[in-house]
Amino acid sequence: MRTRERERHELSIPQFLRPKTISCSSLFAGVGLNNQRRPLSISPPDSVSLSRIKAALLSFFPSRALLSLSLASFLAGYCCNISNGRRGFPRIRSLHGSVALQILRLQKGQAPFSRSLSERRASFVLVGSDGRVVLDSSRARKLVTNAVATKGDSAAAISASKPGHELLLFEALQEGLEEEMERDPLVCVMGEDVGHYGGSYKVTKGLATKYGDLRVLDTPIAENSFTGMGIGAAMTGLRPIVEGMNMGFLLLAYNQISNNCGMLHYTSGGQFKIPIVIRGPGGVGRQLGAEHSQRLESYFQSIPGIQMVACSTPYNAKGLMKAAIRSDNPVILFEHVLLYNLKERIPDEEYVLSLEEAEMVRPGEHVTILTYSRMRYHVMQAAKTLVNKGYDPEVIDIRSLKPFDLYTIGNSVKKTHRVLIVEECMRTGGIGASLTAAINENFHDYLDAPIVCLSSQDVPTPYAGTLEEWTVVQPGQIVTAVEQLCK
Amino acid sequence: MALSRAASSPSRAALLKPLAAAISSSLFRRPISTDTTPITVETSVPFTAHRCEAPSRTVETTAEELVGFFRTMALMRRAEIAADSLYKAKLIRGFCHLYDGQEAVAIGMEAAITKKDCIITAYRDHCIYLGRGGTLLEVFAELMGRQAGCSKGKGGSMHFYKKDAGFYGGHGIVGAQIPLGIGLAFAQKYKKDESVSFALYGDGAANQGQLFEALNMAALWDLPAILVCENNHYGMGTAEWRAAKSPAYYKRGDYVPGLKVDGMDALAVKQACKFAKEHALKNGPIILEMDTYRYHGHSMSDPGSTYRTRDEISGVRQERDPIERIRKLVLSLDLATEKELKDIEKEVRKEVDDAIAQAKESPMPDPSELFTNVYVKGYGVESFGADRKEVRAVLP
């Protein structure tokens, strides 16, 4: 935690105050422009004054945009160096590259590169292709250029400073699992083909050779009884992780999950706690057929006493896995069949996420889009289109399906006054339905429009590819819904 | 009194008994509860074994143990009958499954094991809870839904638990406790505890798939699990021959060894459980079928006479009642007089009445208790509904 805070602190120090070579791109502070590959921050007054110099030059030489920009950058860089007590002119090398990029943007009618998301609060200047300069920060804010947040913007910010390591989602789950097994000898895994086979989605690969057959237990195909066995073991203090090969198979264990897992802490008056983790992939895959493409979050959500979380990126997969294992409550961790091969860079240091927190994927102003698991990516795809059309959606990955993080969601609703829920769960009695009810109950006064909930259709998933595509929500539908909402 | 009195000559006994009694009661007779010299008794019927060697019919016991059996069984019987009248007085609501007639199973099992071994059973759990060390007050308070109950009034008749004594409940769904019991055994093997788990179920649950799934896993991994089928011959209203193609429940394990035991004989149960514990620690799971009987119906809503004749019930009560058997044994071995046993019963009756009176006085749970213990605290979740409106939880 402390390391992360330090990094955030470092990021807030203006770029040119750090003992590094100043480059032209510091003026424009774009992500990925400077050779340190770091989101930059410049204290607002300086940037405005520099931009004003630029603007002044441009107004004199409207047709000589190239010359004036180079000159402006050069002069501004020199001024910066002078103001910092350094000598010399700014490096030429990166000047041309970055200026060329700016020219391109101007030609397209777009603003020059603005700062990264984290600094959008500061005002910045919009320069049109005709050389007109707009200093109005509120209007400038509407035309957001950096549309799509990388998967887990906060993770990118953190991991960019400390290199971290890149891995796939199933490897992230495995890492989390292995770290917890190393840390606590009472943690064990049980499920079908988790041991010698390495897990049907390779989440438990290599663990059986490392920890033995009893700790990574290959069970026979008897979901009801091995889930019951896990619960019985948890009653004595063990911390089992039960893997369902597919969430749909856990329907066979529903009695154990509902009656024993969820209720034992209550009916025993607090004597027993059940620190079990039940995890498995669910959701619609690639033409897997109806029984293997079930969206069952809704089935489990009414069970009192359990917590439900859904992971969507390698970063939150590892964090949620660790949190679920450490939690003394029964946790159901929903993974998605199609997300196992997502790649992301995650921090090297150990981290655990909160089980009840939602993740702000992309802050915005116009509409709050609540989503989780795979639909997050459909939403982000739709967000790109929406941004190009001039909307500014706020995307929140709710992560915690039970209980909902009404704190984050509520603050967002109070800001945007419009809510769109995009989920893969069934329409009837799904997570979206409960969330709609919860938001209506708690934040009704803040809503300017009725909540729109896009969920998957109330049908068994068909095999045919085209039909399967239309079972789940597509980005086009999300765009249309936002347009309708924001009318 | 270290004599093994398989048969004592009646004439001598008749002459000397009053004198002996008078002398011994004043001089030689030590208080019956502390006499620990061993006595050997034979069980009523031999054991029937499947895939294993049956243990011997002769059981070692002591006077203290026998009188203790009598006392505890009398307590259990009294408690169950008191629960019956409380139910009819509408102080106990919902389901109430009574164990009278089956006390020998609870008592014999307790005598063979320690508190480190785990017991898990279905909903007929009042007496097993008492055997594991639960108090009468906790039992009656829980039955009446009071705060002083073992589950704080939130469980009810079918959810008695006692973690510190290794009693894991108390489960309402038929057969669902069997995988849990296998899980307990798994944890014992994992932690290398050298203890065993007893998973009790009835003849009705013996037809559940979960049982066979659990047996398969227990046998596969040699878990120290003992599955005990309390065969009272009726699954609610259905006789065993109408529900099971093969009512030989001890054989239904197929590759798992089994033993058939007279469940109305506390000493036979004790012997079988001791044997099973040794077996489970060495060789893996074993099934014990206890041939027992319940006098009451399945629960309080079932009169118990629509599917069996009253003659049958009274026949079993006369010939096989577990308390009567111990009483006869104690009297024949001259470990206590008729009067002493009657005193014990009176004492027990008073104890039960006191506990009921105390439980009636104890308060109902506080309304805030509705929301406690849904989640374990420490992760910041005390739920007031499914949605949390407060500041987010902080992970340690």
CSV table of C-alpha atoms in Angstrom, one decimal, chain B:
chain,number,residue,atom,x,y,z
B,1,MET,CA,-17.4,-56.3,44.0
B,2,ALA,CA,-15.1,-57.6,41.4
B,3,LEU,CA,-17.2,-60.7,40.6
B,4,SER,CA,-18.4,-61.6,37.2
B,5,ARG,CA,-21.9,-62.5,38.0
B,6,ALA,CA,-23.2,-64.2,34.9
B,7,ALA,CA,-25.6,-66.2,37.1
B,8,SER,CA,-25.9,-66.0,40.8
B,9,SER,CA,-27.7,-68.7,42.7
B,10,PRO,CA,-31.2,-67.5,43.6
B,11,SER,CA,-31.5,-69.1,47.0
B,12,ARG,CA,-28.4,-67.6,48.4
B,13,ALA,CA,-29.3,-64.3,46.9
B,14,ALA,CA,-32.8,-64.5,48.5
B,15,LEU,CA,-31.4,-65.2,51.9
B,16,LEU,CA,-28.5,-62.9,52.0
B,17,LYS,CA,-29.8,-60.1,49.9
B,18,PRO,CA,-31.6,-58.0,52.6
B,19,LEU,CA,-28.7,-58.6,55.0
B,20,ALA,CA,-26.1,-58.0,52.4
B,21,ALA,CA,-27.9,-54.9,51.2
B,22,ALA,CA,-28.1,-53.5,54.7
B,23,ILE,CA,-24.5,-54.2,55.5
B,24,SER,CA,-23.1,-53.2,52.2
B,25,SER,CA,-25.2,-50.0,52.0
B,26,SER,CA,-23.7,-48.9,55.3
B,27,LEU,CA,-20.2,-50.3,55.2
B,28,PHE,CA,-19.0,-51.9,51.9
B,29,ARG,CA,-21.1,-50.3,49.2
B,30,ARG,CA,-19.2,-47.4,47.9
B,31,PRO,CA,-21.3,-44.7,46.1
B,32,ILE,CA,-22.3,-46.4,42.8
B,33,SER,CA,-21.1,-43.5,40.7
B,34,THR,CA,-17.4,-44.0,41.4
B,35,ASP,CA,-17.0,-47.8,41.1
B,36,THR,CA,-14.7,-48.4,38.1
B,37,THR,CA,-13.8,-52.0,38.4
B,38,PRO,CA,-14.4,-53.7,35.1
B,39,ILE,CA,-17.4,-55.9,34.4
B,40,THR,CA,-17.9,-58.0,31.3
B,41,VAL,CA,-21.3,-58.3,29.7
B,42,GLU,CA,-22.4,-60.0,26.6
B,43,THR,CA,-24.4,-58.2,24.0
B,44,SER,CA,-27.9,-59.3,23.3
B,45,VAL,CA,-27.2,-60.5,19.7
B,46,PRO,CA,-24.0,-61.0,17.8
B,47,PHE,CA,-22.8,-58.5,15.3
B,48,THR,CA,-23.3,-59.2,11.6
B,49,ALA,CA,-20.3,-58.1,9.4
B,50,HIS,CA,-19.8,-57.3,5.8
B,51,ARG,CA,-16.3,-57.3,4.5
B,52,CYS,CA,-14.8,-57.1,7.9
B,53,GLU,CA,-14.2,-59.2,11.1
B,54,ALA,CA,-17.1,-58.7,13.5
B,55,PRO,CA,-15.9,-57.6,17.0
B,56,SER,CA,-16.5,-59.9,19.9
B,57,ARG,CA,-19.8,-60.0,21.8
B,58,THR,CA,-18.3,-59.5,25.2
B,59,VAL,CA,-18.1,-55.9,26.2
B,60,GLU,CA,-16.0,-54.4,29.0
B,61,THR,CA,-17.8,-52.0,31.1
B,62,THR,CA,-17.9,-50.6,34.7
B,63,ALA,CA,-20.6,-50.0,37.3
B,64,GLU,CA,-20.0,-46.3,37.0
B,65,GLU,CA,-20.5,-46.5,33.3
B,66,LEU,CA,-23.7,-48.5,33.5
B,67,VAL,CA,-25.3,-46.4,36.1
B,68,GLY,CA,-24.1,-43.4,34.1
B,69,PHE,CA,-25.8,-44.9,31.0
B,70,PHE,CA,-29.0,-45.3,32.9
B,71,ARG,CA,-29.0,-41.8,34.2
B,72,THR,CA,-28.2,-40.1,30.9
B,73,MET,CA,-30.7,-42.2,29.0
B,74,ALA,CA,-33.4,-41.4,31.6
B,75,LEU,CA,-32.5,-37.8,31.2
B,76,MET,CA,-32.8,-38.0,27.5
B,77,ARG,CA,-36.1,-39.9,27.6
B,78,ARG,CA,-37.5,-37.4,30.1
B,79,ALA,CA,-36.4,-34.5,28.0
B,80,GLU,CA,-38.0,-35.8,24.9
B,81,ILE,CA,-41.3,-36.5,26.6
B,82,ALA,CA,-41.2,-33.0,28.2
B,83,ALA,CA,-40.6,-31.6,24.7
B,84,ASP,CA,-43.7,-33.5,23.5
B,85,SER,CA,-45.9,-31.8,26.1
B,86,LEU,CA,-44.3,-28.4,25.4
B,87,TYR,CA,-45.1,-28.8,21.8
B,88,LYS,CA,-48.7,-29.7,22.6
B,89,ALA,CA,-48.7,-26.6,24.8
B,90,LYS,CA,-47.6,-24.6,21.7
B,91,LEU,CA,-44.4,-23.4,23.3
B,92,ILE,CA,-42.4,-25.3,20.7
B,93,ARG,CA,-43.4,-24.6,17.2
B,94,GLY,CA,-42.6,-25.9,13.8
B,95,PHE,CA,-40.8,-29.2,13.6
B,96,CYS,CA,-39.9,-31.4,16.5
B,97,HIS,CA,-38.4,-34.8,15.9
B,98,LEU,CA,-38.1,-36.9,19.0
B,99,TYR,CA,-35.5,-39.4,19.8
B,100,ASP,CA,-37.1,-41.5,22.5
B,101,GLY,CA,-36.4,-45.2,21.9
B,102,GLN,CA,-33.1,-44.5,20.1
B,103,GLU,CA,-31.2,-43.2,23.2
B,104,ALA,CA,-28.9,-46.2,23.2
B,105,VAL,CA,-27.2,-45.1,20.0
B,106,ALA,CA,-26.3,-41.6,21.4
B,107,ILE,CA,-25.1,-43.0,24.7
B,108,GLY,CA,-23.1,-45.9,23.3
B,109,MET,CA,-21.4,-43.7,20.8
B,110,GLU,CA,-20.4,-41.2,23.4
B,111,ALA,CA,-18.9,-43.9,25.6
B,112,ALA,CA,-16.6,-45.1,22.8
B,113,ILE,CA,-15.2,-41.7,21.7
B,114,THR,CA,-13.7,-38.5,22.8
B,115,LYS,CA,-14.8,-34.9,22.3
B,116,LYS,CA,-12.1,-34.5,19.6
B,117,ASP,CA,-14.1,-36.9,17.4
B,118,CYS,CA,-16.8,-35.2,15.5
B,119,ILE,CA,-20.5,-36.2,15.3
B,120,ILE,CA,-22.8,-34.8,12.7
B,121,THR,CA,-26.4,-35.9,12.4
B,122,ALA,CA,-29.7,-34.9,10.8
B,123,TYR,CA,-32.7,-33.3,12.5
B,124,ARG,CA,-33.2,-35.8,15.3
B,125,ASP,CA,-30.5,-34.2,17.3
B,126,HIS,CA,-31.7,-33.3,20.8
B,127,CYS,CA,-30.3,-36.3,22.5
B,128,ILE,CA,-27.0,-36.4,20.7
B,129,TYR,CA,-26.5,-32.8,21.7
B,130,LEU,CA,-27.2,-33.7,25.3
B,131,GLY,CA,-24.7,-36.6,24.9
B,132,ARG,CA,-22.0,-34.3,23.6
B,133,GLY,CA,-22.3,-32.2,26.7
B,134,GLY,CA,-25.1,-29.8,26.0
B,135,THR,CA,-27.2,-28.6,29.0
B,136,LEU,CA,-30.9,-29.0,29.4
B,137,LEU,CA,-31.4,-25.3,29.6
B,138,GLU,CA,-29.7,-24.8,26.2
B,139,VAL,CA,-31.9,-27.5,24.7
B,140,PHE,CA,-35.2,-26.2,25.9
B,141,ALA,CA,-34.3,-22.5,25.4
B,142,GLU,CA,-33.5,-23.3,21.7
B,143,LEU,CA,-36.6,-25.3,21.3
B,144,MET,CA,-38.7,-22.4,22.6
B,145,GLY,CA,-36.7,-19.9,20.5
B,146,ARG,CA,-35.1,-18.1,23.4
B,147,GLN,CA,-31.8,-16.3,23.4
B,148,ALA,CA,-30.2,-18.7,25.9
B,149,GLY,CA,-30.5,-21.5,23.4
B,150,CYS,CA,-27.5,-23.2,21.9
B,151,SER,CA,-27.9,-21.3,18.6
B,152,LYS,CA,-29.2,-18.2,20.2
B,153,GLY,CA,-32.8,-19.1,19.3
B,154,LYS,CA,-32.1,-18.7,15.6
B,155,GLY,CA,-31.7,-22.4,14.7
B,156,GLY,CA,-34.6,-24.3,16.3
B,157,SER,CA,-35.1,-28.0,16.8
B,158,MET,CA,-33.2,-29.0,13.7
B,159,HIS,CA,-30.1,-26.8,14.2
B,160,PHE,CA,-28.4,-27.7,17.4
B,161,TYR,CA,-24.6,-27.2,17.3
B,162,LYS,CA,-21.8,-27.4,19.8
B,163,LYS,CA,-18.5,-26.5,18.2
B,164,ASP,CA,-16.3,-26.9,21.3
B,165,ALA,CA,-17.6,-30.5,21.8
B,166,GLY,CA,-17.3,-31.5,18.2
B,167,PHE,CA,-21.0,-31.6,17.5
B,168,TYR,CA,-21.6,-30.3,14.0
B,169,GLY,CA,-25.4,-30.4,14.0
B,170,GLY,CA,-28.4,-30.5,13.4
B,171,HIS,CA,-29.4,-30.4,9.6
B,172,GLY,CA,-32.8,-30.2,8.1
B,173,ILE,CA,-32.3,-31.5,4.6
B,174,VAL,CA,-32.3,-35.3,4.5
B,175,GLY,CA,-28.9,-36.6,3.5
B,176,ALA,CA,-27.2,-33.3,3.1
B,177,GLN,CA,-25.2,-33.8,6.3
B,178,ILE,CA,-23.4,-36.9,4.9
B,179,PRO,CA,-21.1,-34.9,2.6
B,180,LEU,CA,-20.5,-32.5,5.4
B,181,GLY,CA,-19.5,-35.4,7.6
B,182,ILE,CA,-17.1,-36.6,5.0
B,183,GLY,CA,-15.7,-33.1,4.9
B,184,LEU,CA,-15.1,-33.3,8.6
B,185,ALA,CA,-13.2,-36.5,8.1
B,186,PHE,CA,-11.2,-34.9,5.3
B,187,ALA,CA,-10.2,-32.1,7.6
B,188,GLN,CA,-9.2,-34.5,10.3
B,189,LYS,CA,-7.0,-36.4,7.8
B,190,TYR,CA,-5.6,-33.1,6.5
B,191,LYS,CA,-4.7,-31.9,9.9
B,192,LYS,CA,-3.5,-35.4,10.9
B,193,ASP,CA,-5.7,-35.3,14.1
B,194,GLU,CA,-6.0,-39.0,14.7
B,195,SER,CA,-9.7,-38.5,15.3
B,196,VAL,CA,-12.7,-39.7,13.4
B,197,SER,CA,-16.0,-38.4,12.3
B,198,PHE,CA,-19.4,-40.0,12.7
B,199,ALA,CA,-22.0,-39.1,10.2
B,200,LEU,CA,-25.4,-40.2,11.2
B,201,TYR,CA,-28.3,-40.6,8.9
B,202,GLY,CA,-31.5,-42.6,8.8
B,203,ASP,CA,-32.9,-45.4,6.7
B,204,GLY,CA,-34.8,-42.8,4.7
B,205,ALA,CA,-31.6,-41.0,3.8
B,206,ALA,CA,-29.9,-44.2,2.9
B,207,ASN,CA,-31.4,-44.0,-0.5
B,208,GLN,CA,-29.9,-40.6,-1.2
B,209,GLY,CA,-27.3,-40.3,-4.0
B,210,GLN,CA,-25.2,-38.0,-1.8
B,211,LEU,CA,-24.5,-40.9,0.5
B,212,PHE,CA,-23.0,-43.0,-2.2
B,213,GLU,CA,-21.0,-40.1,-3.7
B,214,ALA,CA,-19.6,-39.4,-0.3
B,215,LEU,CA,-18.9,-43.1,0.4
B,216,ASN,CA,-17.0,-43.2,-2.9
B,217,MET,CA,-14.8,-40.3,-2.0
B,218,ALA,CA,-14.3,-41.4,1.6
B,219,ALA,CA,-13.2,-44.8,0.4
B,220,LEU,CA,-11.0,-43.4,-2.4
B,221,TRP,CA,-9.0,-41.3,0.0
B,222,ASP,CA,-9.2,-43.5,3.1
B,223,LEU,CA,-10.9,-40.8,5.1
B,224,PRO,CA,-11.5,-41.6,8.8
B,225,ALA,CA,-15.3,-41.4,8.4
B,226,ILE,CA,-17.8,-43.7,10.1
B,227,LEU,CA,-21.3,-43.6,8.6
B,228,VAL,CA,-23.9,-44.6,11.0
B,229,CYS,CA,-27.3,-45.6,9.7
B,230,GLU,CA,-29.9,-45.2,12.5
B,231,ASN,CA,-32.4,-47.7,11.0
B,232,ASN,CA,-35.6,-47.1,12.8
B,233,HIS,CA,-37.4,-48.9,10.0
B,234,TYR,CA,-39.6,-46.1,8.9
B,235,GLY,CA,-38.8,-43.1,6.7
B,236,MET,CA,-41.5,-40.9,8.0
B,237,GLY,CA,-44.5,-42.9,6.9
B,238,THR,CA,-42.8,-45.3,4.6
B,239,ALA,CA,-41.5,-48.6,5.9
B,240,GLU,CA,-38.0,-49.6,4.9
B,241,TRP,CA,-39.1,-52.5,2.7
B,242,ARG,CA,-41.2,-50.1,0.7
B,243,ALA,CA,-38.4,-47.6,0.1
B,244,ALA,CA,-35.3,-49.7,-0.4
B,245,LYS,CA,-34.8,-52.6,-2.6
B,246,SER,CA,-32.1,-53.8,-0.3
B,247,PRO,CA,-32.8,-52.9,3.3
B,248,ALA,CA,-29.5,-54.4,4.5
B,249,TYR,CA,-28.0,-50.9,4.8
B,250,TYR,CA,-24.7,-52.1,6.2
B,251,LYS,CA,-24.1,-54.0,3.0
B,252,ARG,CA,-25.1,-51.1,0.7
B,253,GLY,CA,-21.6,-49.7,0.8
B,254,ASP,CA,-20.5,-52.6,-1.4
B,255,TYR,CA,-16.7,-52.1,-1.2
B,256,VAL,CA,-17.0,-50.3,2.2
B,257,PRO,CA,-17.1,-52.7,5.2
B,258,GLY,CA,-20.2,-52.7,7.3
B,259,LEU,CA,-21.5,-53.9,10.6
B,260,LYS,CA,-25.0,-54.5,11.8
B,261,VAL,CA,-25.6,-53.6,15.4
B,262,ASP,CA,-28.5,-54.0,17.8
B,263,GLY,CA,-29.2,-50.3,18.3
B,264,MET,CA,-31.3,-50.8,21.5
B,265,ASP,CA,-28.3,-52.2,23.4
B,266,ALA,CA,-26.0,-49.4,24.5
B,267,LEU,CA,-23.1,-51.7,25.2
B,268,ALA,CA,-23.3,-53.2,21.7
B,269,VAL,CA,-23.3,-49.7,20.3
B,270,LYS,CA,-20.3,-48.9,22.4
B,271,GLN,CA,-18.4,-51.9,21.2
B,272,ALA,CA,-19.3,-51.3,17.6
B,273,CYS,CA,-18.2,-47.7,17.8
B,274,LYS,CA,-14.9,-48.5,19.4
B,275,PHE,CA,-14.3,-51.1,16.7
B,276,ALA,CA,-15.3,-48.7,14.0
B,277,LYS,CA,-13.0,-46.0,15.3
B,278,GLU,CA,-10.0,-48.3,15.2
B,279,HIS,CA,-11.0,-49.5,11.8
B,280,ALA,CA,-11.5,-46.0,10.4
B,281,LEU,CA,-8.2,-44.7,11.6
B,282,LYS,CA,-6.4,-47.6,9.9
B,283,ASN,CA,-8.4,-48.6,6.9
B,284,GLY,CA,-10.8,-45.8,6.0
B,285,PRO,CA,-14.6,-45.6,6.0
B,286,ILE,CA,-17.0,-48.1,7.6
B,287,ILE,CA,-20.8,-48.3,7.8
B,288,LEU,CA,-22.6,-49.1,11.0
B,289,GLU,CA,-26.2,-50.0,10.8
B,290,MET,CA,-28.0,-49.5,14.2
B,291,ASP,CA,-31.1,-51.5,14.4
B,292,THR,CA,-33.2,-49.2,16.5
B,293,TYR,CA,-36.8,-47.9,16.9
B,294,ARG,CA,-38.6,-44.7,17.7
B,295,TYR,CA,-41.7,-44.7,19.8
B,296,HIS,CA,-43.0,-41.3,18.7
B,297,GLY,CA,-44.0,-40.6,15.1
B,298,HIS,CA,-41.5,-39.1,12.7
B,299,SER,CA,-42.3,-35.6,14.1
B,300,MET,CA,-44.9,-34.1,16.3
B,301,SER,CA,-47.3,-33.8,13.4
B,302,ASP,CA,-47.2,-37.5,12.8
B,303,PRO,CA,-49.2,-39.7,15.2
B,304,GLY,CA,-47.0,-42.6,14.3
B,305,SER,CA,-49.8,-45.1,14.3
B,306,THR,CA,-51.1,-44.9,10.7
B,307,TYR,CA,-48.3,-46.9,9.2
B,308,ARG,CA,-47.6,-49.3,12.1
B,309,THR,CA,-49.7,-51.0,14.7
B,310,ARG,CA,-49.8,-50.0,18.4
B,311,ASP,CA,-49.0,-53.6,19.2
B,312,GLU,CA,-45.7,-53.3,17.4
B,313,ILE,CA,-44.8,-50.2,19.3
B,314,SER,CA,-45.7,-51.6,22.7
B,315,GLY,CA,-44.0,-54.9,21.8
B,316,VAL,CA,-40.7,-53.2,21.2
B,317,ARG,CA,-41.2,-51.1,24.3
B,318,GLN,CA,-41.6,-54.2,26.4
B,319,GLU,CA,-38.9,-56.3,24.8
B,320,ARG,CA,-36.2,-54.0,23.6
B,321,ASP,CA,-36.4,-50.8,25.4
B,322,PRO,CA,-32.8,-49.5,26.0
B,323,ILE,CA,-33.4,-48.1,29.4
B,324,GLU,CA,-35.2,-51.2,30.7
B,325,ARG,CA,-32.3,-53.3,29.5
B,326,ILE,CA,-29.8,-51.2,31.4
B,327,ARG,CA,-32.1,-51.2,34.4
B,328,LYS,CA,-32.3,-55.0,34.4
B,329,LEU,CA,-28.6,-55.3,33.9
B,330,VAL,CA,-27.8,-53.0,36.8
B,331,LEU,CA,-30.3,-54.8,39.1
B,332,SER,CA,-29.0,-58.2,38.1
B,333,LEU,CA,-25.4,-57.2,38.7
B,334,ASP,CA,-26.5,-55.6,41.9
B,335,LEU,CA,-25.0,-52.3,41.2
B,336,ALA,CA,-27.9,-50.4,42.6
B,337,THR,CA,-31.3,-51.1,44.1
B,338,GLU,CA,-34.6,-50.6,42.6
B,339,LYS,CA,-35.2,-47.6,44.9
B,340,GLU,CA,-31.9,-46.0,43.9
B,341,LEU,CA,-32.8,-46.2,40.2
B,342,LYS,CA,-36.2,-44.7,40.9
B,343,ASP,CA,-34.5,-41.9,42.8
B,344,ILE,CA,-32.4,-41.3,39.8
B,345,GLU,CA,-35.4,-41.0,37.6
B,346,LYS,CA,-37.1,-38.6,40.0
B,347,GLU,CA,-34.0,-36.5,40.2
B,348,VAL,CA,-33.8,-36.4,36.4
B,349,ARG,CA,-37.4,-35.5,36.2
B,350,LYS,CA,-36.8,-32.6,38.6
B,351,GLU,CA,-33.8,-31.5,36.6
B,352,VAL,CA,-35.8,-31.4,33.4
B,353,ASP,CA,-38.6,-29.5,35.0
B,354,ASP,CA,-36.2,-27.0,36.4
B,355,ALA,CA,-34.6,-26.5,33.1
B,356,ILE,CA,-37.9,-26.0,31.4
B,357,ALA,CA,-39.0,-23.4,34.0
B,358,GLN,CA,-35.7,-21.6,33.6
B,359,ALA,CA,-36.0,-21.7,29.8
B,360,LYS,CA,-39.6,-20.3,30.0
B,361,GLU,CA,-38.3,-17.4,31.9
B,362,SER,CA,-35.4,-16.6,29.5
B,363,PRO,CA,-36.0,-13.8,27.1
B,364,MET,CA,-36.7,-13.9,23.4
B,365,PRO,CA,-33.8,-12.7,21.1
B,366,ASP,CA,-33.4,-9.0,20.6
B,367,PRO,CA,-34.8,-7.8,17.3
B,368,SER,CA,-31.3,-6.7,16.3
B,369,GLU,CA,-30.3,-10.3,16.3
B,370,LEU,CA,-32.2,-10.7,13.1
B,371,PHE,CA,-29.2,-9.3,11.2
B,372,THR,CA,-26.3,-10.6,13.3
B,373,ASN,CA,-24.3,-13.6,12.3
B,374,VAL,CA,-25.3,-13.5,8.7
B,375,TYR,CA,-21.7,-12.6,7.8
B,376,VAL,CA,-18.6,-13.0,9.9
B,377,LYS,CA,-17.5,-9.5,11.0
B,378,GLY,CA,-14.1,-8.3,10.4
B,379,TYR,CA,-14.7,-7.8,6.7
B,380,GLY,CA,-17.0,-5.0,7.6
B,381,VAL,CA,-20.2,-6.5,6.4
B,382,GLU,CA,-23.1,-6.4,8.8
B,383,SER,CA,-25.9,-6.6,6.4
B,384,PHE,CA,-29.0,-4.5,6.7
B,385,GLY,CA,-30.4,-5.8,3.4
B,386,ALA,CA,-28.3,-6.8,0.5
B,387,ASP,CA,-27.1,-3.3,-0.2
B,388,ARG,CA,-24.6,-1.4,1.8
B,389,LYS,CA,-25.0,2.3,2.1
B,390,GLU,CA,-22.1,3.1,4.4
B,391,VAL,CA,-18.4,3.7,3.6
B,392,ARG,CA,-16.7,0.8,1.9
B,393,ALA,CA,-15.2,-2.0,3.9
B,394,VAL,CA,-11.5,-1.9,4.7
B,395,LEU,CA,-9.4,-5.0,4.3
B,396,PRO,CA,-6.9,-5.7,7.0
